[in-house]
JSON list of C-alpha atoms in Angstrom, two decimals:
[
{"chain": "A", "resi": 24, "resn": "UNK", "atom": "CA", "xyz": [-10.89, -13.95, -34.54]},
{"chain": "A", "resi": 25, "resn": "UNK", "atom": "CA", "xyz": [-11.53, -11.43, -37.21]},
{"chain": "A", "resi": 26, "resn": "UNK", "atom": "CA", "xyz": [-13.27, -8.64, -35.33]},
{"chain": "A", "resi": 27, "resn": "UNK", "atom": "CA", "xyz": [-12.69, -6.61, -32.23]},
{"chain": "A", "resi": 28, "resn": "UNK", "atom": "CA", "xyz": [-14.71, -7.58, -29.18]},
{"chain": "A", "resi": 29, "resn": "UNK", "atom": "CA", "xyz": [-17.47, -5.21, -28.17]},
{"chain": "A", "resi": 30, "resn": "UNK", "atom": "CA", "xyz": [-16.52, -2.85, -25.34]},
{"chain": "A", "resi": 31, "resn": "UNK", "atom": "CA", "xyz": [-17.90, -3.82, -21.96]},
{"chain": "A", "resi": 32, "resn": "UNK", "atom": "CA", "xyz": [-20.54, -1.46, -20.60]},
{"chain": "A", "resi": 33, "resn": "UNK", "atom": "CA", "xyz": [-19.69, 0.56, -17.53]},
{"chain": "A", "resi": 34, "resn": "UNK", "atom": "CA", "xyz": [-21.08, -1.02, -14.37]},
{"chain": "A", "resi": 35, "resn": "UNK", "atom": "CA", "xyz": [-23.98, 0.71, -12.69]},
{"chain": "A", "resi": 36, "resn": "UNK", "atom": "CA", "xyz": [-22.94, 0.14, -9.09]},
{"chain": "A", "resi": 37, "resn": "UNK", "atom": "CA", "xyz": [-24.01, 2.25, -6.16]},
{"chain": "A", "resi": 38, "resn": "UNK", "atom": "CA", "xyz": [-22.09, 2.90, -2.93]},
{"chain": "A", "resi": 39, "resn": "UNK", "atom": "CA", "xyz": [-24.50, 0.63, -1.02]},
{"chain": "A", "resi": 40, "resn": "UNK", "atom": "CA", "xyz": [-23.25, -2.44, -2.90]},
{"chain": "A", "resi": 41, "resn": "UNK", "atom": "CA", "xyz": [-19.56, -1.51, -2.64]},
{"chain": "A", "resi": 42, "resn": "UNK", "atom": "CA", "xyz": [-19.40, 0.06, -6.10]},
{"chain": "A", "resi": 43, "resn": "UNK", "atom": "CA", "xyz": [-18.22, 3.43, -7.28]},
{"chain": "A", "resi": 44, "resn": "UNK", "atom": "CA", "xyz": [-19.94, 6.75, -6.63]},
{"chain": "A", "resi": 45, "resn": "UNK", "atom": "CA", "xyz": [-20.15, 7.38, -10.37]},
{"chain": "A", "resi": 46, "resn": "UNK", "atom": "CA", "xyz": [-20.38, 5.34, -13.56]},
{"chain": "A", "resi": 47, "resn": "UNK", "atom": "CA", "xyz": [-16.76, 5.98, -14.47]},
{"chain": "A", "resi": 48, "resn": "UNK", "atom": "CA", "xyz": [-14.65, 3.63, -12.27]},
{"chain": "A", "resi": 49, "resn": "UNK", "atom": "CA", "xyz": [-10.92, 4.21, -12.31]},
{"chain": "A", "resi": 50, "resn": "UNK", "atom": "CA", "xyz": [-11.04, 7.40, -14.27]},
{"chain": "A", "resi": 51, "resn": "UNK", "atom": "CA", "xyz": [-10.79, 11.09, -13.50]},
{"chain": "A", "resi": 52, "resn": "UNK", "atom": "CA", "xyz": [-11.58, 11.37, -9.75]},
{"chain": "A", "resi": 53, "resn": "UNK", "atom": "CA", "xyz": [-9.33, 8.46, -8.85]},
{"chain": "A", "resi": 54, "resn": "UNK", "atom": "CA", "xyz": [-6.44, 9.72, -11.00]},
{"chain": "A", "resi": 55, "resn": "UNK", "atom": "CA", "xyz": [-6.77, 13.17, -9.49]},
{"chain": "A", "resi": 56, "resn": "UNK", "atom": "CA", "xyz": [-6.79, 11.75, -5.96]},
{"chain": "A", "resi": 57, "resn": "UNK", "atom": "CA", "xyz": [-3.64, 9.76, -6.75]},
{"chain": "A", "resi": 58, "resn": "UNK", "atom": "CA", "xyz": [-1.92, 12.86, -8.14]},
{"chain": "A", "resi": 59, "resn": "UNK", "atom": "CA", "xyz": [-2.69, 14.86, -4.98]},
{"chain": "A", "resi": 60, "resn": "UNK", "atom": "CA", "xyz": [-1.43, 11.90, -2.93]},
{"chain": "A", "resi": 61, "resn": "UNK", "atom": "CA", "xyz": [1.87, 12.00, -4.83]},
{"chain": "A", "resi": 62, "resn": "UNK", "atom": "CA", "xyz": [2.07, 15.72, -4.12]},
{"chain": "A", "resi": 63, "resn": "UNK", "atom": "CA", "xyz": [1.66, 15.09, -0.39]},
{"chain": "A", "resi": 64, "resn": "UNK", "atom": "CA", "xyz": [4.34, 12.38, -0.52]},
{"chain": "A", "resi": 65, "resn": "UNK", "atom": "CA", "xyz": [6.73, 14.76, -2.30]},
{"chain": "A", "resi": 66, "resn": "UNK", "atom": "CA", "xyz": [6.15, 17.45, 0.33]},
{"chain": "A", "resi": 67, "resn": "UNK", "atom": "CA", "xyz": [6.82, 14.96, 3.13]},
{"chain": "A", "resi": 68, "resn": "UNK", "atom": "CA", "xyz": [10.12, 14.00, 1.45]},
{"chain": "A", "resi": 69, "resn": "UNK", "atom": "CA", "xyz": [11.00, 17.69, 1.04]},
{"chain": "A", "resi": 70, "resn": "UNK", "atom": "CA", "xyz": [10.33, 18.30, 4.74]},
{"chain": "A", "resi": 71, "resn": "UNK", "atom": "CA", "xyz": [12.75, 15.48, 5.62]},
{"chain": "A", "resi": 72, "resn": "UNK", "atom": "CA", "xyz": [15.43, 17.10, 3.47]},
{"chain": "A", "resi": 73, "resn": "UNK", "atom": "CA", "xyz": [14.78, 20.40, 5.27]},
{"chain": "A", "resi": 74, "resn": "UNK", "atom": "CA", "xyz": [15.52, 18.80, 8.62]},
{"chain": "A", "resi": 75, "resn": "UNK", "atom": "CA", "xyz": [18.80, 17.46, 7.27]},
{"chain": "A", "resi": 76, "resn": "UNK", "atom": "CA", "xyz": [19.95, 21.06, 6.66]},
{"chain": "A", "resi": 77, "resn": "UNK", "atom": "CA", "xyz": [19.29, 22.12, 10.26]},
{"chain": "A", "resi": 78, "resn": "UNK", "atom": "CA", "xyz": [22.89, 21.72, 11.60]},
{"chain": "A", "resi": 79, "resn": "UNK", "atom": "CA", "xyz": [24.40, 23.76, 8.73]},
{"chain": "A", "resi": 80, "resn": "UNK", "atom": "CA", "xyz": [21.70, 26.40, 8.20]},
{"chain": "A", "resi": 81, "resn": "UNK", "atom": "CA", "xyz": [20.28, 26.89, 11.67]},
{"chain": "A", "resi": 82, "resn": "UNK", "atom": "CA", "xyz": [16.74, 27.40, 12.89]},
{"chain": "A", "resi": 83, "resn": "UNK", "atom": "CA", "xyz": [15.61, 29.24, 9.74]},
{"chain": "A", "resi": 84, "resn": "UNK", "atom": "CA", "xyz": [15.23, 25.79, 8.18]},
{"chain": "A", "resi": 85, "resn": "UNK", "atom": "CA", "xyz": [12.26, 25.31, 10.50]},
{"chain": "A", "resi": 86, "resn": "UNK", "atom": "CA", "xyz": [10.35, 27.85, 8.37]},
{"chain": "A", "resi": 87, "resn": "UNK", "atom": "CA", "xyz": [10.88, 25.67, 5.33]},
{"chain": "A", "resi": 88, "resn": "UNK", "atom": "CA", "xyz": [9.97, 22.55, 7.30]},
{"chain": "A", "resi": 89, "resn": "UNK", "atom": "CA", "xyz": [6.80, 24.22, 8.64]},
{"chain": "A", "resi": 90, "resn": "UNK", "atom": "CA", "xyz": [5.74, 25.34, 5.17]},
{"chain": "A", "resi": 91, "resn": "UNK", "atom": "CA", "xyz": [6.15, 21.86, 3.69]},
{"chain": "A", "resi": 92, "resn": "UNK", "atom": "CA", "xyz": [4.25, 20.24, 6.55]},
{"chain": "A", "resi": 93, "resn": "UNK", "atom": "CA", "xyz": [1.46, 22.86, 6.32]},
{"chain": "A", "resi": 94, "resn": "UNK", "atom": "CA", "xyz": [1.16, 22.43, 2.54]},
{"chain": "A", "resi": 95, "resn": "UNK", "atom": "CA", "xyz": [1.09, 18.63, 2.75]},
{"chain": "A", "resi": 96, "resn": "UNK", "atom": "CA", "xyz": [-1.36, 18.67, 5.65]},
{"chain": "A", "resi": 97, "resn": "UNK", "atom": "CA", "xyz": [-3.65, 21.11, 3.86]},
{"chain": "A", "resi": 98, "resn": "UNK", "atom": "CA", "xyz": [-3.73, 18.93, 0.75]},
{"chain": "A", "resi": 99, "resn": "UNK", "atom": "CA", "xyz": [-4.35, 15.80, 2.82]},
{"chain": "A", "resi": 100, "resn": "UNK", "atom": "CA", "xyz": [-7.17, 17.36, 4.85]},
{"chain": "A", "resi": 101, "resn": "UNK", "atom": "CA", "xyz": [-9.03, 18.71, 1.80]},
{"chain": "A", "resi": 102, "resn": "UNK", "atom": "CA", "xyz": [-8.68, 15.61, -0.38]},
{"chain": "A", "resi": 103, "resn": "UNK", "atom": "CA", "xyz": [-12.10, 14.13, 0.45]},
{"chain": "A", "resi": 104, "resn": "UNK", "atom": "CA", "xyz": [-13.86, 17.39, -0.50]},
{"chain": "A", "resi": 105, "resn": "UNK", "atom": "CA", "xyz": [-12.02, 17.56, -3.84]},
{"chain": "A", "resi": 106, "resn": "UNK", "atom": "CA", "xyz": [-12.86, 13.93, -4.61]},
{"chain": "A", "resi": 107, "resn": "UNK", "atom": "CA", "xyz": [-16.56, 14.45, -3.86]},
{"chain": "A", "resi": 108, "resn": "UNK", "atom": "CA", "xyz": [-16.57, 17.58, -6.00]},
{"chain": "A", "resi": 109, "resn": "UNK", "atom": "CA", "xyz": [-15.05, 15.63, -8.91]},
{"chain": "A", "resi": 110, "resn": "UNK", "atom": "CA", "xyz": [-17.66, 12.89, -8.62]},
{"chain": "A", "resi": 111, "resn": "UNK", "atom": "CA", "xyz": [-20.49, 15.44, -8.57]},
{"chain": "A", "resi": 112, "resn": "UNK", "atom": "CA", "xyz": [-18.93, 17.17, -11.59]},
{"chain": "A", "resi": 113, "resn": "UNK", "atom": "CA", "xyz": [-18.92, 13.90, -13.54]},
{"chain": "A", "resi": 114, "resn": "UNK", "atom": "CA", "xyz": [-22.54, 13.25, -12.60]},
{"chain": "A", "resi": 115, "resn": "UNK", "atom": "CA", "xyz": [-23.58, 16.77, -13.63]},
{"chain": "A", "resi": 116, "resn": "UNK", "atom": "CA", "xyz": [-21.50, 16.67, -16.80]},
{"chain": "A", "resi": 117, "resn": "UNK", "atom": "CA", "xyz": [-19.66, 19.86, -15.83]},
{"chain": "A", "resi": 118, "resn": "UNK", "atom": "CA", "xyz": [-16.49, 20.00, -13.76]},
{"chain": "A", "resi": 119, "resn": "UNK", "atom": "CA", "xyz": [-14.64, 23.20, -12.98]},
{"chain": "A", "resi": 120, "resn": "UNK", "atom": "CA", "xyz": [-11.04, 23.20, -11.74]},
{"chain": "A", "resi": 121, "resn": "UNK", "atom": "CA", "xyz": [-10.33, 23.89, -8.07]},
{"chain": "A", "resi": 122, "resn": "UNK", "atom": "CA", "xyz": [-8.53, 27.20, -8.64]},
{"chain": "A", "resi": 123, "resn": "UNK", "atom": "CA", "xyz": [-7.94, 27.85, -4.92]},
{"chain": "A", "resi": 124, "resn": "UNK", "atom": "CA", "xyz": [-6.16, 24.50, -4.42]},
{"chain": "A", "resi": 125, "resn": "UNK", "atom": "CA", "xyz": [-4.04, 25.02, -7.52]},
{"chain": "A", "resi": 126, "resn": "UNK", "atom": "CA", "xyz": [-3.04, 28.57, -6.54]},
{"chain": "A", "resi": 127, "resn": "UNK", "atom": "CA", "xyz": [-2.34, 27.57, -2.92]},
{"chain": "A", "resi": 128, "resn": "UNK", "atom": "CA", "xyz": [-0.13, 24.68, -4.03]},
{"chain": "A", "resi": 129, "resn": "UNK", "atom": "CA", "xyz": [1.66, 26.83, -6.61]},
{"chain": "A", "resi": 130, "resn": "UNK", "atom": "CA", "xyz": [2.22, 29.58, -4.02]},
{"chain": "A", "resi": 131, "resn": "UNK", "atom": "CA", "xyz": [3.63, 27.09, -1.51]},
{"chain": "A", "resi": 132, "resn": "UNK", "atom": "CA", "xyz": [5.92, 25.68, -4.21]},
{"chain": "A", "resi": 133, "resn": "UNK", "atom": "CA", "xyz": [7.21, 29.15, -5.14]},
{"chain": "A", "resi": 134, "resn": "UNK", "atom": "CA", "xyz": [7.76, 30.01, -1.46]},
{"chain": "A", "resi": 135, "resn": "UNK", "atom": "CA", "xyz": [9.61, 26.73, -0.86]},
{"chain": "A", "resi": 136, "resn": "UNK", "atom": "CA", "xyz": [11.77, 27.33, -3.91]},
{"chain": "A", "resi": 137, "resn": "UNK", "atom": "CA", "xyz": [12.62, 30.88, -2.81]},
{"chain": "A", "resi": 138, "resn": "UNK", "atom": "CA", "xyz": [13.51, 29.76, 0.71]},
{"chain": "A", "resi": 139, "resn": "UNK", "atom": "CA", "xyz": [15.58, 26.89, -0.67]},
{"chain": "A", "resi": 140, "resn": "UNK", "atom": "CA", "xyz": [17.51, 29.17, -3.01]},
{"chain": "A", "resi": 141, "resn": "UNK", "atom": "CA", "xyz": [18.12, 31.64, -0.17]},
{"chain": "A", "resi": 142, "resn": "UNK", "atom": "CA", "xyz": [19.39, 28.85, 2.08]},
{"chain": "A", "resi": 143, "resn": "UNK", "atom": "CA", "xyz": [21.73, 27.49, -0.57]},
{"chain": "A", "resi": 144, "resn": "UNK", "atom": "CA", "xyz": [23.15, 30.91, -1.45]},
{"chain": "A", "resi": 145, "resn": "UNK", "atom": "CA", "xyz": [23.59, 32.09, 2.14]}
]
């Protein structure tokens, strides 16, 4: 074999035949959905750690637990909308970032960090 094989063309499947919603299977929308799923999993693990601190730190830990559950639940509940938006962006050839989701997640992370530092130092 002296040459490289020709790249396979992308399949043109439609949702009716069990295919993808776009001509780019396994790429950007799926990776983004997996990344948000990992974020939800991390928040669930963080909420479990919060509950472990309850006997030492008292009921204030419930604020941290509530924030992690709310952040994870919000991400989980809006995942389908973000995925659909990514698919439409690929089809249109123009995809803008979801600034609200990024800022909300960053704000929740900063709040969780501040509460965690306060709990450790108190």
